[in-house]
XYZ file of C-alpha atoms in Angstrom:
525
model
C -50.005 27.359 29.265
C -47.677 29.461 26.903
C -44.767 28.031 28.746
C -46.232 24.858 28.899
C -46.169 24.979 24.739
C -42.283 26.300 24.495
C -41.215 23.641 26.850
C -43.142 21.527 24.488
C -41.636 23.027 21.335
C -37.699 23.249 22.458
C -38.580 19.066 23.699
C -39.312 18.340 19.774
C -36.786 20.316 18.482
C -34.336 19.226 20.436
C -35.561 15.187 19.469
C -35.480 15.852 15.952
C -31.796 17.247 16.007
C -30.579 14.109 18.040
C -32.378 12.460 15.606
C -31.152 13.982 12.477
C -27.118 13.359 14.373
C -28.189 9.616 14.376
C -29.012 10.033 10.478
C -25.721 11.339 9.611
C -23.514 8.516 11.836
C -26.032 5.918 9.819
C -25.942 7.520 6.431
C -23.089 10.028 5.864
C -20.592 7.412 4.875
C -22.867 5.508 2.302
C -24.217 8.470 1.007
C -20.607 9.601 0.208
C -19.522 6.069 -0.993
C -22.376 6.132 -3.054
C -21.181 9.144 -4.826
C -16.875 8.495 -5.071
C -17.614 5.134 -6.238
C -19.906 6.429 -8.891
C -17.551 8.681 -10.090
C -14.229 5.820 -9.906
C -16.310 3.712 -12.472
C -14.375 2.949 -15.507
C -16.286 3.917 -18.668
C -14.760 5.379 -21.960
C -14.554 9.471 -22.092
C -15.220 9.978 -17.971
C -12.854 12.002 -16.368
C -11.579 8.507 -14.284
C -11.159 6.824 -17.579
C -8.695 9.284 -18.656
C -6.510 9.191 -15.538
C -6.235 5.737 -15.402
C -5.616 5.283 -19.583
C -3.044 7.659 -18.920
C -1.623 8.212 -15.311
C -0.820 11.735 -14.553
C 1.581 10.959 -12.604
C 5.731 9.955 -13.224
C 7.290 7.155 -11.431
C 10.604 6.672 -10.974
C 13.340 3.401 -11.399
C 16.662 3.648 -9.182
C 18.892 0.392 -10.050
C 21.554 -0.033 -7.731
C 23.854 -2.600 -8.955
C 26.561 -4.656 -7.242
C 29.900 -4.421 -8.047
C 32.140 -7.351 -7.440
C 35.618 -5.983 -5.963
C 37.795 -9.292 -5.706
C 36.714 -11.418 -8.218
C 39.700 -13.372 -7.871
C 39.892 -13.993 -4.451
C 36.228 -15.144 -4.801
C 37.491 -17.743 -7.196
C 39.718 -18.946 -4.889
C 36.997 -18.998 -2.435
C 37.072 -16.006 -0.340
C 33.761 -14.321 0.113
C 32.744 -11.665 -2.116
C 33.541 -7.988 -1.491
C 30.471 -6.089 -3.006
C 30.233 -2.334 -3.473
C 26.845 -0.823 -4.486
C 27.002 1.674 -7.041
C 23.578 3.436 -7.756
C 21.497 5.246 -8.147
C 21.288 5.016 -12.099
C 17.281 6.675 -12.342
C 14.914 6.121 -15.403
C 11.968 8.037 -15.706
C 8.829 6.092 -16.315
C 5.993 6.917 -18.681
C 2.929 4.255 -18.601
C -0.447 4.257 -20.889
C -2.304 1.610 -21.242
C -2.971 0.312 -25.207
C -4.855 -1.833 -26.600
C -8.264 -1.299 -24.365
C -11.340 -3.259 -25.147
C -14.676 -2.542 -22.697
C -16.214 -5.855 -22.826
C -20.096 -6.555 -21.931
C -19.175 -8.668 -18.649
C -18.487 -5.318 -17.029
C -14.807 -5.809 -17.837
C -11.709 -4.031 -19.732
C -8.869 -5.791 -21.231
C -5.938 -3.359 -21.579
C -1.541 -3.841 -21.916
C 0.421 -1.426 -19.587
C 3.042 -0.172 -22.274
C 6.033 1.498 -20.237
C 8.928 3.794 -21.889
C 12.009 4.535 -19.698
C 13.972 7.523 -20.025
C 17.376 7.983 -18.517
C 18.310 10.579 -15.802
C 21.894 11.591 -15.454
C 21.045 14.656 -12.884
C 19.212 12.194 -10.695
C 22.062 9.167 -11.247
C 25.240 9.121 -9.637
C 26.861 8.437 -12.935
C 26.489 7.825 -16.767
C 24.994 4.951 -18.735
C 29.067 4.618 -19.702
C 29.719 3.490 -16.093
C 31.389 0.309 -16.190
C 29.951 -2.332 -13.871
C 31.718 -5.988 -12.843
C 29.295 -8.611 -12.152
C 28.049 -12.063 -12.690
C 27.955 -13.731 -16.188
C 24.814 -14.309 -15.826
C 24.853 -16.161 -19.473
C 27.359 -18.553 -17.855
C 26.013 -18.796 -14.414
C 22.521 -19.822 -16.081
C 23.918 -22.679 -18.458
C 26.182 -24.179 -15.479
C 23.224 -24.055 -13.159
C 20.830 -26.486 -16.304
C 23.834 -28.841 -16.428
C 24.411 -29.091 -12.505
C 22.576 -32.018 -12.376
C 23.855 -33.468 -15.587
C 25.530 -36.847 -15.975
C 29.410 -36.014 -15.395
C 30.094 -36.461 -19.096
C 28.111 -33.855 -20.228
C 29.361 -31.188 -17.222
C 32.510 -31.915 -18.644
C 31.500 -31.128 -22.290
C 30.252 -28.209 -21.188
C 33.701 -27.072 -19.416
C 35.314 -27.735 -22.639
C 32.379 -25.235 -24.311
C 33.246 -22.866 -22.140
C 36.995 -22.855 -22.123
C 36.864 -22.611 -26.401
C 34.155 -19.725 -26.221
C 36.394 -18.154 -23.015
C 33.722 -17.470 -20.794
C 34.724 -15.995 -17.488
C 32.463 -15.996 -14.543
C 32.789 -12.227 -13.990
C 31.735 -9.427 -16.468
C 32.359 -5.825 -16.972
C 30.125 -4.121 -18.999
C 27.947 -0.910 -19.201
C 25.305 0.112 -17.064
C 23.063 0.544 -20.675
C 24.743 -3.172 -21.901
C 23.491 -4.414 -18.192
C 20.514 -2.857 -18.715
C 19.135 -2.963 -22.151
C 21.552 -6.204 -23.270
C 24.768 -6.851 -25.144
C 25.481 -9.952 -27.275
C 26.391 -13.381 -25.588
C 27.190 -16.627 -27.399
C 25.717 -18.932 -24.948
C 22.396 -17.455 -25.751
C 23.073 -18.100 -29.699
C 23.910 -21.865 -28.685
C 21.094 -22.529 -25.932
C 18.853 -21.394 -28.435
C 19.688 -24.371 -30.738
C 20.386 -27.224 -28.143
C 17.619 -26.239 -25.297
C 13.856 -27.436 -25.290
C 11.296 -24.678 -26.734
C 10.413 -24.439 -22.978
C 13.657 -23.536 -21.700
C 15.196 -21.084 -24.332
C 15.702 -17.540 -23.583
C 13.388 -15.344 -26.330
C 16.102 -12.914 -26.662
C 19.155 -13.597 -28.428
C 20.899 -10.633 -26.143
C 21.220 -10.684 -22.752
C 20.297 -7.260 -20.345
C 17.948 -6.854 -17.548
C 15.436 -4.956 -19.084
C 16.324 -5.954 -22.634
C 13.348 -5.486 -25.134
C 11.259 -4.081 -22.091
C 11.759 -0.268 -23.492
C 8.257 0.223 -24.955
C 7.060 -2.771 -24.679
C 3.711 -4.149 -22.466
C 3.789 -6.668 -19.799
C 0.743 -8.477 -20.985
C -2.825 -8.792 -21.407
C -4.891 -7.762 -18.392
C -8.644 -8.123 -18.063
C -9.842 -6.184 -14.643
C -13.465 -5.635 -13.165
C -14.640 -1.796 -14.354
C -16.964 -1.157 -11.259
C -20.075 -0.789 -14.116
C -22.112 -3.796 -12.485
C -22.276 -1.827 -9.186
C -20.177 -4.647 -7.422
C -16.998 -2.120 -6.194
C -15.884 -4.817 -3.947
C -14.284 -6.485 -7.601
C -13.195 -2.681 -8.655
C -9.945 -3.362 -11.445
C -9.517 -7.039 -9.925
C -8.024 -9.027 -12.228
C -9.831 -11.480 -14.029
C -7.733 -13.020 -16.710
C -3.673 -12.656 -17.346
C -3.418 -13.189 -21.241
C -6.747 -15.206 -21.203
C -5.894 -17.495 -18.471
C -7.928 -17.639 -15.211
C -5.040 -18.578 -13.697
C -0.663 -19.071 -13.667
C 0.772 -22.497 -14.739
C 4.016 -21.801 -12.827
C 2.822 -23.115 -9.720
C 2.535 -26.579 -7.664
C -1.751 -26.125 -6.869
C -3.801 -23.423 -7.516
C -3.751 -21.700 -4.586
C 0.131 -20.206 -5.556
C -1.368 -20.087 -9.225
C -4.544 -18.204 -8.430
C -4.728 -14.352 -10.086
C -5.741 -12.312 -7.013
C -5.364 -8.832 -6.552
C -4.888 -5.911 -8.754
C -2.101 -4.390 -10.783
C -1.148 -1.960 -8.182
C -2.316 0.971 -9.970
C -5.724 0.797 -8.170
C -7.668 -1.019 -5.576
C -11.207 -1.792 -4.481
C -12.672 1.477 -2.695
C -13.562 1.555 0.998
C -9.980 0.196 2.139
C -9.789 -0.483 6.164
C -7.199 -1.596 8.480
C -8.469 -5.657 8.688
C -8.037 -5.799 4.703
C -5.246 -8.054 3.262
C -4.307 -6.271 -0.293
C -2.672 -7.984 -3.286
C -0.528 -6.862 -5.890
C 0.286 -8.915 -9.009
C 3.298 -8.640 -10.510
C 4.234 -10.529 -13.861
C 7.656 -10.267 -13.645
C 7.676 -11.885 -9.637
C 5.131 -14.471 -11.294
C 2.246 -13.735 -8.560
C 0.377 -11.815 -5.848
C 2.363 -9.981 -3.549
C 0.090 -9.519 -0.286
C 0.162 -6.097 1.446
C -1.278 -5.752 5.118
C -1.442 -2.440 6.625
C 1.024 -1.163 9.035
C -0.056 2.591 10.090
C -1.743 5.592 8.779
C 0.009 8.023 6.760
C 0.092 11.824 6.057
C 1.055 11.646 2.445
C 0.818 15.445 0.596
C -1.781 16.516 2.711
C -3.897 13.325 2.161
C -5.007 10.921 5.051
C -3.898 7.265 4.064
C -2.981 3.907 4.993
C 0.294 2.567 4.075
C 0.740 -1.150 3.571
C 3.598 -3.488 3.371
C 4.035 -7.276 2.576
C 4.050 -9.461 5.903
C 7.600 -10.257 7.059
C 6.668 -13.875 6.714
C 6.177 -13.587 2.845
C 9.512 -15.117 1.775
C 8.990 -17.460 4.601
C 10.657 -20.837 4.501
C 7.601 -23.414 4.285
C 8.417 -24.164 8.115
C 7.633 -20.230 8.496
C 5.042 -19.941 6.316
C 3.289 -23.551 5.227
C 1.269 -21.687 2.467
C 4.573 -21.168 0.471
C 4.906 -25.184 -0.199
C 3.403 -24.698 -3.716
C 5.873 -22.308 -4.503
C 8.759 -25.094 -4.272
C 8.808 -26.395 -7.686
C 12.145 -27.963 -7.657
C 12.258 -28.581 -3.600
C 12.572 -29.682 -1.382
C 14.429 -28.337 -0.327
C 13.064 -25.053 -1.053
C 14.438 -21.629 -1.157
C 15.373 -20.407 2.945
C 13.559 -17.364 4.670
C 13.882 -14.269 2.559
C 14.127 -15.470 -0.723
C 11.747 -16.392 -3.601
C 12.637 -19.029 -6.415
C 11.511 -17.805 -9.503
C 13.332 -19.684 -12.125
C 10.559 -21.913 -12.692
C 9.025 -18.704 -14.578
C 12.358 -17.623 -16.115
C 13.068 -20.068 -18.287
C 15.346 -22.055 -15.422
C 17.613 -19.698 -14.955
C 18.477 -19.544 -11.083
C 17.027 -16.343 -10.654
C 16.094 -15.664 -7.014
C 14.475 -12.419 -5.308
C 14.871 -11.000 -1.860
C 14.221 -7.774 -0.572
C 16.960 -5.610 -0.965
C 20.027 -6.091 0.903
C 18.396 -9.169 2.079
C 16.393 -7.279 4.905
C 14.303 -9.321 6.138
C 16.199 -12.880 5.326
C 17.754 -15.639 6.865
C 21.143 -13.954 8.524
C 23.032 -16.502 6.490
C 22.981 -14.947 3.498
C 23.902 -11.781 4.752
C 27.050 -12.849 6.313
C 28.157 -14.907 3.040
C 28.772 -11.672 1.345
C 30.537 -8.657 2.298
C 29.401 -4.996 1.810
C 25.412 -4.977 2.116
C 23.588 -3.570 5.259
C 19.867 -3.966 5.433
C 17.503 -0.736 6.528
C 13.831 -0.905 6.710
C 13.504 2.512 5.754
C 15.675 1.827 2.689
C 14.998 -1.440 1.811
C 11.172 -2.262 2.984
C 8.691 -2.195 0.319
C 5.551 -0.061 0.916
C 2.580 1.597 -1.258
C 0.053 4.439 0.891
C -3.325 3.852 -0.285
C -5.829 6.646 -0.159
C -8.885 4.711 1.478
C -11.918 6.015 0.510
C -10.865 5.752 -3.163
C -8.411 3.103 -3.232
C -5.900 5.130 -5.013
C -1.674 5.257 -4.482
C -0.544 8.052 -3.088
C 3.039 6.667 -2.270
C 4.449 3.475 -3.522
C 8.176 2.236 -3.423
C 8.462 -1.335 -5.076
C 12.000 -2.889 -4.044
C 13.121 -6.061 -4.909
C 16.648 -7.181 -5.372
C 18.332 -10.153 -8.210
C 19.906 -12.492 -6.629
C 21.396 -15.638 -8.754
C 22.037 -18.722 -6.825
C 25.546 -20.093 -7.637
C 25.648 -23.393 -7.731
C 29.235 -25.949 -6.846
C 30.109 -28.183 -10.051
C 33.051 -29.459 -10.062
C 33.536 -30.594 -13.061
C 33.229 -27.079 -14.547
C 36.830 -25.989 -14.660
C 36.518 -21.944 -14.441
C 34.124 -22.871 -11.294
C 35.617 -25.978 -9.748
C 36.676 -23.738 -6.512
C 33.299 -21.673 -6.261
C 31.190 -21.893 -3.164
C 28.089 -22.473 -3.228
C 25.950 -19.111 -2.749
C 23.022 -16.723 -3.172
C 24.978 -14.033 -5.583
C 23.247 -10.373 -5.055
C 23.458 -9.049 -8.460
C 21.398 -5.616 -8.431
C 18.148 -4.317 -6.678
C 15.599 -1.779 -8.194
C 13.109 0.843 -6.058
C 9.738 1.462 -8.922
C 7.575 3.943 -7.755
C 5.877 7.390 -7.115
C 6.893 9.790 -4.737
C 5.130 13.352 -6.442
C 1.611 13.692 -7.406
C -0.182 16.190 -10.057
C -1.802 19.238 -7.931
C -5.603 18.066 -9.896
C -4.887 14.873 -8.588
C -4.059 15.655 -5.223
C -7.247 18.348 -5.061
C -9.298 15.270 -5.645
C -7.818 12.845 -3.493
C -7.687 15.624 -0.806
C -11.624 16.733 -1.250
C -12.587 12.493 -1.076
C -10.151 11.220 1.493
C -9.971 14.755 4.385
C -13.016 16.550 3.774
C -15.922 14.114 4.787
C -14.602 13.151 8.016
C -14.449 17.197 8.971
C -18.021 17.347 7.662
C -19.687 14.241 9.252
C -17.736 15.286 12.638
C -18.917 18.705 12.470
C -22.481 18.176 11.684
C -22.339 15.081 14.274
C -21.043 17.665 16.980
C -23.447 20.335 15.720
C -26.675 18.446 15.741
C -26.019 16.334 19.142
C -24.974 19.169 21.035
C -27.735 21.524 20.030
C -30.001 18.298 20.500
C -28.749 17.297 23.902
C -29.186 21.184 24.983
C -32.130 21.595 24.256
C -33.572 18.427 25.556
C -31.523 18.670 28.845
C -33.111 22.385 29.397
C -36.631 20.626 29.084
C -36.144 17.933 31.384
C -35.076 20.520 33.643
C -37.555 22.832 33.513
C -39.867 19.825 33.894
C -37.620 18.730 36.989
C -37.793 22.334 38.513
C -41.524 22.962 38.182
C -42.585 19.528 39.513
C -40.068 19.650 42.776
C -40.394 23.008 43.111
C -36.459 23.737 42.522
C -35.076 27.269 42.377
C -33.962 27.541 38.636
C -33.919 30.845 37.307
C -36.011 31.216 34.169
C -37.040 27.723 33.816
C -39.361 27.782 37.172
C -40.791 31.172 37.495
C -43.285 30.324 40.139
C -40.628 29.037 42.530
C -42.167 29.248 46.144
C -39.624 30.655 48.780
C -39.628 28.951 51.326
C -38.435 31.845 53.940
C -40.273 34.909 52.770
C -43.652 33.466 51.751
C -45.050 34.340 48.464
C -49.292 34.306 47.998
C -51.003 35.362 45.190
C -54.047 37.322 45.662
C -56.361 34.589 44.611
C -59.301 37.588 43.865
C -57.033 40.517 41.662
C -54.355 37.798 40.999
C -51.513 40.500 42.894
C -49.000 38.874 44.341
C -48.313 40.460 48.107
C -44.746 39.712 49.732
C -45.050 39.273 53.528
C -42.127 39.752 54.791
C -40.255 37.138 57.631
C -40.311 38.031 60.711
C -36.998 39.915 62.140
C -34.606 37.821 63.291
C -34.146 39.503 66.996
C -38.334 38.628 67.583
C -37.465 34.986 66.428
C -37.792 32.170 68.922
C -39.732 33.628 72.203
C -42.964 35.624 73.039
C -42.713 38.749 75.149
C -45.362 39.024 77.892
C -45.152 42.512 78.695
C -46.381 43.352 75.242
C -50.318 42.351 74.640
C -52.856 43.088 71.821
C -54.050 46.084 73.541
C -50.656 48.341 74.336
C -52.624 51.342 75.271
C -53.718 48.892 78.879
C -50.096 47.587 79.046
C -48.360 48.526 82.164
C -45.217 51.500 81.483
């Protein structure tokens, strides 16, 4: 009976740990999720809030630029013989200004970014001297290409009495932050409202150094819906771009980059958008990642994003002024700068139609240099690693009629490309990403392997107790009133004794001997 009630006991016990194991597969995860997403909602003076109205961490720009070694024989027709000269690295510090919480569950915020130049991490001075494109020039020629022939010709004329060359040599800080160009000053008075540059200098970043890149109005996480989690909502009060064929291209999808949606997986399609490209960049993931100790996903945009529309049919609405539209590895985007024939690749033009390439002498794509990737922490949707490449391209056009370029081919120009990003994070930051992204998985596998195993035990030694006493099996401990088989085992039915009676010896085994009878004294000698 007593054994009866321990089988009995060890049979629950070991049900309710199997039990408890299924819990923890069914609810470990939520229960967690529950709790990170709690804690990644933005509201003013959390600990969340803080981080993300002030990142603690310090990103990085690297501008290579292009230098043009025979300008002349280019002129004449030759290809171009670039050289890249780089790094030249700014360090980045972002805050965001001008927050509002609003009672949708949303916050409207500008990104304000100051750059800060690094000659130990450059390979020279902002006094480097860099010979390029006149991009001033390039711009205005490109506006008149398709101009009657009387007015290309004025424009020669313009160009000869304000001696514009087609090549440049200026500063790395004139390329950078601007220098003075009188084709701005004119195209200011003679271009529509629509068309004019706002600036009357011309640099690639110029009037960028403290300044935002718009209004952004993102999903807090406050109405419980994480799946919207700092989603953009409006871009400077618009639902939506303008720059764009249909809405599709126009749509605002995605997030800034400096966050995602929590609870990230391998079948998600991510999107990044960038004001300056004038849309969503997609990102699909590509493998897992071990980045400072923290288990993550990196993700990249699909090779197919600069896709041709014969690649990639979705990029139709892209082609403003097409067809035909911009080749495999580019993107037009002059129809968002003011129609100047800007045109990004990836660096190098990895990625892009081998054309291009072999037009130009002196670049030499590499994925691991030139591919553009961010590692997302999962679980909380954060960066942990992010390099954002993108190379300026301009496309040359052929007019004839414009003396100083009457012998240039026609061509996709690499002027410069840029890497933005993070590659160090805070040690705080990291703790947290570490305890939310590594330490559940060890604790849901280890209780899943504790209570199973201890479950499944002690089940399995029931069932075979249970097994042994009802066939009778010899199991040691588990069937203590095993029968043997060979040397018979009673029990004394009266004084409950059990007697052994022991098998007879082998040698007397088999046969009877007749000389031997029940009554030896009468046997015979």
């Amino acid at each position: 009976m007593r054994r009866s009630v321990c089988l009995g006991c060890f049979g629950v016990l070991g049900v309710l740990l199997l039990i408890v194991g299924a819990i923890v597969v069914g609810l470990f995860d939520p229960v967690v999720d529950s709790f990170v997403y709690k804690e990644l909602v933005l509201k003013k003076d959390s600990d969340i809030y803080e981080k993300w109205r002030r990142p603690p961490v310090v990103p990085h720009l690297l501008l290579y630029f292009f230098n043009v070694s025979n300008k002349e024989e280019f002129q004449l027709g030759d290809k171009p013989v670039l050289q890249e000269v780089g790094p030249y690295c700014y360090r980045e510090h972002w805050e965001k200004v001008n927050i509002t919480f609003h009672d949708n569950g949303t916050v409207s915020y500008e990104t304000q970014k100051h750059y800060f130049f690094e000659r130990s991490k450059s390979v020279g001075s902002e006094d480097d001297i860099i010979t390029t494109l006149n991009i001033p020039m390039m711009t205005a020629v490109s506006k008149w290409r398709f101009a009657a022939r009387l007015a290309k010709l004025a424009l020669s004329s313009m160009l000869e009495v304000l001696k514009e060359k087609p090549f440049v040599s200026r500063s790395v800080k004139d390329l950078m932050w601007g220098y003075e160009d009188p084709l701005l000053k004119i195209a200011k008075d003679i271009l529509p409202p629509g068309q004019r540059l706002p600036y009357d200098r011309f640099g690639f970043f110029v009037e960028r150094n403290g300044s935002t890149d718009g209004l952004l109005n993102v999903f807090t996480g406050e109405d419980g819906d994480m799946s919207r989690y700092t989603l953009i909502d409006t871009f400077n009060h618009q639902h939506k771009l303008n720059y764009w064929l249909d809405d599709s291209c126009n749509a605002l999808v995605g997030t800034d980059g400096s966050s995602f949606p929590p609870g990230i997986s391998e079948k998600d399609t991510l999107y990044m958008f960038n004001d300056n490209l004038c849309r969503s960049l997609p990102l699909t993931y590509k493998h897992d990642v071990d980045d400072f100790g923290v288990n993550g996903m990196r993700f990249s945009p699909p090779p197919n994003t600069f896709g041709n529309v014969s690649v990639n049919p979705n990029n139709l609405c892209y082609c403003v002024g097409g067809p035909p539209c911009a080749g495999t590895g580019l993107f037009n985007i002059s129809s968002c700068k003011f129609g100047s024939p800007t045109i990004v690749s990836w660096p190098h033009f990895y990625q892009a139609d081998p054309k291009y390439l072999n037009a130009v002498e002196g670049l030499s794509p590499n994925a691991d240099k030139h591919g553009f990737y961010l590692d997302i922490a999962p679980r909380a949707g954060a960066p942990l690693r992010a390099q954002a490449r993108l190379q300026i391209n301009i496309a040359v056009p052929y007019v004839p009629e414009v003396k100083v370029m009457s012998r240039f081919r026609e061509i996709i120009f690499p002027v410069l490309w840029f890497s933005d990003g993070v590659t160090e994070l805070p040690e705080d930051l990291l703790e947290l990403l570490q305890f939310s992204e590594n330490v559940p998985p060890v604790v849901k596998s280890s209780l899943e392997l504790a209570f199973f195993v201890l479950g499944g035990v002690f089940v399995l030694v029931v069932c075979v107790a249970m097994l042994a006493g009802h066939l009778d099996l010899p199991v040691p401990y588990l069937n203590p009133s095993y029968t043997h088989k060979e040397g018979k085992v009673t029990r004394n039915e009266q004084n409950g004794i059990q007697q052994h009676v022991p098998p007879p010896k082998p040698g007397m085994m088999g046969h009877t001997n007749t000389l031997v009878s029940d009554q030896p004294e009468n046997d015979r000698a």
